Short mmCIF file of C-alpha atoms in Angstrom, two decimals:
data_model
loop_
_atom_site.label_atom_id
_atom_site.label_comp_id
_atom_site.label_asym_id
_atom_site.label_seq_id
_atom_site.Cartn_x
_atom_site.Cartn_y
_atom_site.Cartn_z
CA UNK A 364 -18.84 -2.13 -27.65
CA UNK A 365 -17.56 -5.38 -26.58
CA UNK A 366 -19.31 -7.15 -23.84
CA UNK A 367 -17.63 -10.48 -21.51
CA UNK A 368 -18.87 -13.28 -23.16
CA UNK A 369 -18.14 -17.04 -23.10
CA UNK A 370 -14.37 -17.58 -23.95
CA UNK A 371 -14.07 -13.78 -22.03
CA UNK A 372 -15.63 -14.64 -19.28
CA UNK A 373 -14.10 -18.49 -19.07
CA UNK A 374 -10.25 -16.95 -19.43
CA UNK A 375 -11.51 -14.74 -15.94
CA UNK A 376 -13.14 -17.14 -14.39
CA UNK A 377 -9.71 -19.09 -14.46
CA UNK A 378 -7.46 -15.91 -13.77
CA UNK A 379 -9.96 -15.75 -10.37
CA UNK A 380 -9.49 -19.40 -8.70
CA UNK A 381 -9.98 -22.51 -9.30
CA UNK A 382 -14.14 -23.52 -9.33
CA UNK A 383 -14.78 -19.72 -9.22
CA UNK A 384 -18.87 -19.54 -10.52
CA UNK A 385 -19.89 -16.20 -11.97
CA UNK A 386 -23.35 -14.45 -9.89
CA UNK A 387 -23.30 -11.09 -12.02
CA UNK A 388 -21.93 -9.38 -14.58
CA UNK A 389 -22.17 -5.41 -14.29
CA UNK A 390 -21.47 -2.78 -16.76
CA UNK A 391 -19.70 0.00 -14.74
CA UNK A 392 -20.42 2.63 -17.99
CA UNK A 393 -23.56 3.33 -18.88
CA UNK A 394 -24.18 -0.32 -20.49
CA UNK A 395 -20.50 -0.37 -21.42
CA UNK A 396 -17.17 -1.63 -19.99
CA UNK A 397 -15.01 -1.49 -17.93
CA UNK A 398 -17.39 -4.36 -16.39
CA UNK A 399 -17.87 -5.60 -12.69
CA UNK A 400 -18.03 -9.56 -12.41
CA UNK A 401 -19.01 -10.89 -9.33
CA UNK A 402 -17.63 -14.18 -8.56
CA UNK A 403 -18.70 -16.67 -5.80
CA UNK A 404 -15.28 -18.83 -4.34
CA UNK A 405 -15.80 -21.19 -1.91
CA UNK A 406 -18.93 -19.73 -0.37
CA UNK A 407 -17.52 -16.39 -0.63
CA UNK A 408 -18.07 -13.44 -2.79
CA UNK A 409 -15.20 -12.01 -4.59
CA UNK A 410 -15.01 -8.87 -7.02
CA UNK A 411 -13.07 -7.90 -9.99
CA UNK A 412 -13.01 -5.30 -12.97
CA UNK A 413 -12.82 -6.93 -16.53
CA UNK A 414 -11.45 -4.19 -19.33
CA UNK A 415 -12.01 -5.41 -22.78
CA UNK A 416 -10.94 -4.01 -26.01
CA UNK A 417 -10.39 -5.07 -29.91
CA UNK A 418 -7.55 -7.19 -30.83
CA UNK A 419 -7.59 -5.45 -34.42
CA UNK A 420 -7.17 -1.60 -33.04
CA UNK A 421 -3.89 -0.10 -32.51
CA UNK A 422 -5.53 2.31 -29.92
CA UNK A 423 -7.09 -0.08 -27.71
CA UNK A 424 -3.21 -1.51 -27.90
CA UNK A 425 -1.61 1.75 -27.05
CA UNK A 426 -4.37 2.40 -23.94
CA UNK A 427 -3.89 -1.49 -22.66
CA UNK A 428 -0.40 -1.01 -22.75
CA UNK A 429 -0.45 2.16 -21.13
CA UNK A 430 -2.77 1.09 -18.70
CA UNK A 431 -0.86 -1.74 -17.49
CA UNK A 432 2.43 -0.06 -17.07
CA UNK A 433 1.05 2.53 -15.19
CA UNK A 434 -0.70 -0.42 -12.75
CA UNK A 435 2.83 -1.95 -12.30
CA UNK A 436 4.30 1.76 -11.59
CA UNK A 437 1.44 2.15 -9.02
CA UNK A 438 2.04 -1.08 -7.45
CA UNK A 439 5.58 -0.60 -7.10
CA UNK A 440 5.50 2.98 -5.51
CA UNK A 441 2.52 1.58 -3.41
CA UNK A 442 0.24 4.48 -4.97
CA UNK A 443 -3.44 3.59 -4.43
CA UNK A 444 -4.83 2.26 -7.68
CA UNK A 445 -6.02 -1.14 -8.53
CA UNK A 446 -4.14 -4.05 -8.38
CA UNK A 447 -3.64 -6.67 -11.52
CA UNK A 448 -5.02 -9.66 -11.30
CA UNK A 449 -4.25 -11.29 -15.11
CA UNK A 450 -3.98 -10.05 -18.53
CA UNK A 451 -4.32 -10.91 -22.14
CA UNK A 452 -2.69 -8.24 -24.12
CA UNK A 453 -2.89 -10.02 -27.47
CA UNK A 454 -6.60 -11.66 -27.39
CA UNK A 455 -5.18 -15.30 -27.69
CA UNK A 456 -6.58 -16.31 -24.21
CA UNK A 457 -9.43 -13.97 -24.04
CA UNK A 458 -10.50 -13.61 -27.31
CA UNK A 459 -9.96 -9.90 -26.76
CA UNK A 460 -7.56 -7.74 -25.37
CA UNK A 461 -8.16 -8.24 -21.82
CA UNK A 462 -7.17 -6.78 -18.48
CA UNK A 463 -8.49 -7.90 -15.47
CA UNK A 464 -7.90 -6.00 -11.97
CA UNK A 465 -8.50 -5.56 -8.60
CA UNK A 466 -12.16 -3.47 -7.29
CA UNK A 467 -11.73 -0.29 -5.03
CA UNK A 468 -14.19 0.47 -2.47
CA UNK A 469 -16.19 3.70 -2.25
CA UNK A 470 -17.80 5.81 -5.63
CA UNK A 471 -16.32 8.25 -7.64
CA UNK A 472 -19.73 10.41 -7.89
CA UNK A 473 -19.10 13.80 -7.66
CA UNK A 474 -21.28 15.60 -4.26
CA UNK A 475 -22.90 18.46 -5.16
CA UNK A 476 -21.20 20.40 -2.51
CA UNK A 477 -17.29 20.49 -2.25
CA UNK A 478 -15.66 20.11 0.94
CA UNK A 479 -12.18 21.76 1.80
CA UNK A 480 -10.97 18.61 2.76
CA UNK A 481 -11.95 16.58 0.34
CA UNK A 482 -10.83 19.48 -2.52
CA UNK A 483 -7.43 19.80 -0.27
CA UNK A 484 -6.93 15.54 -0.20
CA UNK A 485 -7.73 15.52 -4.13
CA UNK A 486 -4.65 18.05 -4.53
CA UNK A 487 -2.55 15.90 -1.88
CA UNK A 488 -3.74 12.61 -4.29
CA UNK A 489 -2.10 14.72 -6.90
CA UNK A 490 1.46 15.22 -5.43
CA UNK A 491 1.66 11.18 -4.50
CA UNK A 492 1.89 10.92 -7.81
CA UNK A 493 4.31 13.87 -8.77
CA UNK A 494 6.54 12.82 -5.99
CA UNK A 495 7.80 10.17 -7.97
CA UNK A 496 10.47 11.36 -10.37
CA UNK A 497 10.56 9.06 -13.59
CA UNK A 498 11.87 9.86 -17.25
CA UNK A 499 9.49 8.34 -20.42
CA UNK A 500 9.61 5.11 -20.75
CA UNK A 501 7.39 1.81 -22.70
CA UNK A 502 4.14 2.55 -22.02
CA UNK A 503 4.62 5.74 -20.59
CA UNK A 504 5.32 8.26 -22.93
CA UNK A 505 6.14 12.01 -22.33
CA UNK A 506 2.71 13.88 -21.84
CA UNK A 507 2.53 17.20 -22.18
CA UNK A 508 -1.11 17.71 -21.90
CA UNK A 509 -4.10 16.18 -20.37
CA UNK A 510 -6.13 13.46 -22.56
CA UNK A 511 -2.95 13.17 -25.05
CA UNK A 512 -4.99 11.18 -27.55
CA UNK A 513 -7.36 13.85 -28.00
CA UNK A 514 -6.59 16.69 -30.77
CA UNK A 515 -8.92 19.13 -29.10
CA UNK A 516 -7.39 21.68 -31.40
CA UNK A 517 -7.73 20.13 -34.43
CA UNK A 518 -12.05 19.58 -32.60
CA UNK A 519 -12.30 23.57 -32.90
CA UNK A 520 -10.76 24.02 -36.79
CA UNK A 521 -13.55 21.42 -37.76
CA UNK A 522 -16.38 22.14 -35.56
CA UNK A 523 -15.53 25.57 -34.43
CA UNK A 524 -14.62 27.73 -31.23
CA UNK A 525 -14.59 30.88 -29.58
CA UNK A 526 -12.69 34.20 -29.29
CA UNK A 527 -11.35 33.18 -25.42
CA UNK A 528 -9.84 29.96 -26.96
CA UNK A 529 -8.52 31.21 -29.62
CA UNK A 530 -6.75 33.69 -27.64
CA UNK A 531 -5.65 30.54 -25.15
CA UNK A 532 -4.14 29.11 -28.43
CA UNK A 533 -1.88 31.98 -29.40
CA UNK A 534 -1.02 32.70 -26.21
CA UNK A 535 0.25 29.38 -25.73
CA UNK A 536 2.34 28.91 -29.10
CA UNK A 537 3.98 31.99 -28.33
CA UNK A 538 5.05 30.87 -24.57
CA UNK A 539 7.69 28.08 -24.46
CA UNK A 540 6.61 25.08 -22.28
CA UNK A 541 8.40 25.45 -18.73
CA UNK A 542 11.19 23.11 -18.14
CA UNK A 543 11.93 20.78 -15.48
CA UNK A 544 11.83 17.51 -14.37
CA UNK A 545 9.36 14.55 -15.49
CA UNK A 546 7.48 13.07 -13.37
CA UNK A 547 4.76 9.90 -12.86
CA UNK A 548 1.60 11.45 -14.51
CA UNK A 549 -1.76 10.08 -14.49
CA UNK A 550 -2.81 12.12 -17.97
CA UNK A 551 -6.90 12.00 -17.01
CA UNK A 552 -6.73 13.11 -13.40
CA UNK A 553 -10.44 14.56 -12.83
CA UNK A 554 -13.04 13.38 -9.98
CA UNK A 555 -14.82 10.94 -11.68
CA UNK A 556 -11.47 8.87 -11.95
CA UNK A 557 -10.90 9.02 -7.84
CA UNK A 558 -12.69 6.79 -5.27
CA UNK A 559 -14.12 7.87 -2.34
CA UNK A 560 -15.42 6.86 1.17
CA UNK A 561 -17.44 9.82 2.13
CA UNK A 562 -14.59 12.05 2.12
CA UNK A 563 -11.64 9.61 2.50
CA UNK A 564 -9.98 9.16 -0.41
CA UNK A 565 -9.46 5.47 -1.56
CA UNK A 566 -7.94 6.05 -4.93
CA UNK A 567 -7.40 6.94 -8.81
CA UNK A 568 -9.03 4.73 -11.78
CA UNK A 569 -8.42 4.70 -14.81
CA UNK A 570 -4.34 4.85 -16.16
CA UNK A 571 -4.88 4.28 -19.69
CA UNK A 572 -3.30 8.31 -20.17
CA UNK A 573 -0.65 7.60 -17.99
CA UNK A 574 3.05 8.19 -18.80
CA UNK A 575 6.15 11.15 -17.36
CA UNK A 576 5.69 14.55 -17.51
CA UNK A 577 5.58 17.70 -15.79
CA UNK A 578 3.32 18.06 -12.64
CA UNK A 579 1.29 20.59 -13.96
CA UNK A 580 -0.48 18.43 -16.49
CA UNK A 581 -2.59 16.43 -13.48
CA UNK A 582 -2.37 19.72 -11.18
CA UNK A 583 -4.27 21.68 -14.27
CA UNK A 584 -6.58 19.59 -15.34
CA UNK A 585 -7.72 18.67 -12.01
CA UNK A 586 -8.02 22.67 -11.11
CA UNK A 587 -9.82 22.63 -14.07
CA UNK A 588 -12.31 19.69 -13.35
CA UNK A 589 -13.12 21.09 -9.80
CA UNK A 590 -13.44 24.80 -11.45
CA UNK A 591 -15.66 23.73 -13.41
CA UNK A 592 -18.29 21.71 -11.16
CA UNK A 593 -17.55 24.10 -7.88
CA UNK A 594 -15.98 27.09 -8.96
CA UNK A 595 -12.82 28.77 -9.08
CA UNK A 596 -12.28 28.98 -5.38
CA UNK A 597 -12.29 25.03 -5.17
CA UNK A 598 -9.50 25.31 -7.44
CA UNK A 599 -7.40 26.80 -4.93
CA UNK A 600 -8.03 24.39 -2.63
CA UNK A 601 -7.03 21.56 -4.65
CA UNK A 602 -4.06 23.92 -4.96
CA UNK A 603 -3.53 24.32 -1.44
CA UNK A 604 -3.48 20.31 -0.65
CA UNK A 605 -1.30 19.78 -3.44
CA UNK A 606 1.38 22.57 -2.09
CA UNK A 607 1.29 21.54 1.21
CA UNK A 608 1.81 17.57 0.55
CA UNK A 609 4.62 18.25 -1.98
CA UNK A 610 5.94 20.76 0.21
CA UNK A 611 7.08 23.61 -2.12
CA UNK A 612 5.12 26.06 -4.15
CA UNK A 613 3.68 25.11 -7.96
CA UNK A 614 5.85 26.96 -10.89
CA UNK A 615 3.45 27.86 -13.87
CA UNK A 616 0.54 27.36 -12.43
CA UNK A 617 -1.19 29.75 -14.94
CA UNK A 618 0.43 27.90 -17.74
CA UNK A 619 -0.94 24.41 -17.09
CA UNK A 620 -3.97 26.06 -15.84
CA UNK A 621 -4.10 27.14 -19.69
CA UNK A 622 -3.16 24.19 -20.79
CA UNK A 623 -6.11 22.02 -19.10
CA UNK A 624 -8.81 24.43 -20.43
CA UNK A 625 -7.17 23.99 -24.20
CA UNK A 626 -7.71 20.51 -22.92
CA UNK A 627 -11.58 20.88 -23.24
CA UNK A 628 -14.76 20.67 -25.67
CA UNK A 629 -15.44 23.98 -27.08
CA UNK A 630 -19.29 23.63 -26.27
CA UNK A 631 -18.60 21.30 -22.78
CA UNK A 632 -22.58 19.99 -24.00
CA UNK A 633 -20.40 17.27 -24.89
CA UNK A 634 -19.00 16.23 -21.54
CA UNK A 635 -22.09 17.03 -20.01
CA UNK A 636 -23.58 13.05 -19.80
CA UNK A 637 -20.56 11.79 -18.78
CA UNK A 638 -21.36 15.02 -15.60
CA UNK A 639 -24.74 13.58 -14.73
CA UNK A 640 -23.37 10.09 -15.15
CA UNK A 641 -21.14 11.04 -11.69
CA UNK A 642 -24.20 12.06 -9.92
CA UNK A 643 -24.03 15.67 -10.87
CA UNK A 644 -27.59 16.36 -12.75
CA UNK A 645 -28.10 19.84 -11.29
CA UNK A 646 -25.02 21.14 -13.93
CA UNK A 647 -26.40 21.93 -17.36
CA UNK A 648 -23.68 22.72 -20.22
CA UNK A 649 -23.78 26.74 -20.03
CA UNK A 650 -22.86 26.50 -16.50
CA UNK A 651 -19.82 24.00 -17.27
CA UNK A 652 -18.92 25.84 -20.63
CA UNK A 653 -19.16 29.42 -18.48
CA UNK A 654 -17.29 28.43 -15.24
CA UNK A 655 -14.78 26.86 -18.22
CA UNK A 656 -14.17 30.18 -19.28
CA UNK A 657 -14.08 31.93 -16.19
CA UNK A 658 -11.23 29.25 -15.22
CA UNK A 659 -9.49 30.08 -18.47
CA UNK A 660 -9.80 33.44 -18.41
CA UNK A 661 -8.52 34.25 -15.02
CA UNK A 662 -5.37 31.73 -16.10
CA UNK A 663 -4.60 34.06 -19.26
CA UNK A 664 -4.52 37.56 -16.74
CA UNK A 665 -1.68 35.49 -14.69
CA UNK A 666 0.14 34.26 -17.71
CA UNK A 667 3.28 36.86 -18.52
CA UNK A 668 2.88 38.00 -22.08
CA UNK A 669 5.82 36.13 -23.96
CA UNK A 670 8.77 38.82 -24.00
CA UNK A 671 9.75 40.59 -27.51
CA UNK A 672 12.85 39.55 -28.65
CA UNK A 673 14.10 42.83 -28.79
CA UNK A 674 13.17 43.13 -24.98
CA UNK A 675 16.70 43.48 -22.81
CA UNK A 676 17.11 40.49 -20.59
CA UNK A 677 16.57 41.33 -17.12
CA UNK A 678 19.58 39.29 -16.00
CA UNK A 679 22.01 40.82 -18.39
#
């Protein structure tokens, strides 16, 4: 863990203004960055969030870079996300790798009770993105699942899995990814990455995933997120606000409804701090891993069984 210190803390200080005075530094992570710093400016208060990472790993690289591209992207489309303030990308400044950015109002703590609204305007979040067309590019790779840095697969052949993913898994290698076009992904689009006033929706943390792909890798895993901390019918909502703000109907829906579960823990136990850490306490990791399956299960009845070569084609 890497903490502002000193030569950190100087190089924001100066990115700030001029005679800027630090009040507070606040850990926005359970004792770990991204980090709040509190500034005072000529007799006024002023906010900021501080990323840090290691000049010596090539992943902290790869996020930082990914991270700000997708900030610039934002900006430009006028998407509501932060805002950069300064960055160090090679730790000569800083001392680390260092991004510093705008603060958005509001939490990202997850209610205990879903609204339709607020599920319908987390779908309708969703299509801002995905109504910007883009093709991969530096810093924004082609995604073609959720958390793209993750081998979740390779997680179950070392620590194990179940018969329902295993299933998920064939299913999936033996049904060709849908085509189309690529779009402006976020690539970690659950709750705990949106901002919230009450149920106005401020905006989406958290781009270090970011790149172009196909819709249904932020429609999925968000169906997924709210699936599993509501239920499926929360799902559909999300659905619903997406639909109606894109204005069409999703394609493969049960696909990349499939591929967001795949996009999971086996045992969700190990998601389940980062749960409570958004407010949500009452969840244990039974209920997440069950309401998992239920999500995934109900994906795999609506996904058409891969046709047989030897099957005539329908449009022949």
């Amino acid at each position: 863990m890497i903490s502002p210190m000193g030569r950190t803390l100087g190089w924001a200080t100066d990115a700030v203004a001029a005679r800027a005075r630090v009040m507070g530094v606040k850990s926005l992570r359970e004792g770990a960055g991204p980090w709040l710093i509190r500034f005072e400016v000529s007799a006024e208060v002023v906010e900021v969030v501080l990323r840090v990472g290691e000049v010596d790993s090539a992943a902290d690289h790869q996020q930082f870079g990914t991270e700000v591209a997708a900030l610039k992207h934002a900006e430009n489309h006028r998407l509501a996300a932060p805002r950069l303030i300064a960055l160090d990308l090679d730790g000569d400044r800083a001392g680390v790798l260092a991004v510093l950015t705008t603060v958005l109002p509001g939490s990202s703590r997850i209610p205990l009770l879903p609204s339709e609204n607020r599920m319908r305007r987390l779908g309708a979040a969703a299509a801002g993105l995905h109504a910007i067309e883009m093709a991969p590019q530096a810093g924004l790779p082609l995604r073609k699942r959720p958390l793209a840095d993750v081998d979740f697969s390779e997680a179950r052949r070392t620590t194990g899995t179940s018969a329902l993913l295993t299933e998920a898994e064939t299913r999936v290698s033996r049904t060709p990814a849908p085509e189309g076009k690529t779009v402006f992904v976020h690539g970690d689009l659950w709750q705990g990455n949106t901002m919230w006033i009450e149920d106005t929706f401020v905006g989406v943390l958290d781009w270090d995933a970011a790149g172009a792909g196909s819709y249904g890798v932020d429609l999925g895993s968000l169906r997924c997120d709210v699936a599993i901390t509501f239920g499926l019918p929360a799902a559909e909502q999300v659905l619903e606000g997406w639909q109606e703000a894109i204005g069409r109907q999703a394609d493969d829906l049960a696909y990349w409804d499939v591929i967001a579960a795949l996009s999971t823990p086996t045992d969700m136990i190990e998601w389940l701090p980062t749960i409570h850490e958004q407010g949500r306490i009452d969840l244990n990791a039974q209920t997440l891993t069950d309401r998992r399956d239920a999500f995934l299960r109900t994906a795999l009845d609506r996904l058409p069984p891969p046709r047989s070569p030897s099957t005539p084609d329908p449009a022949m």
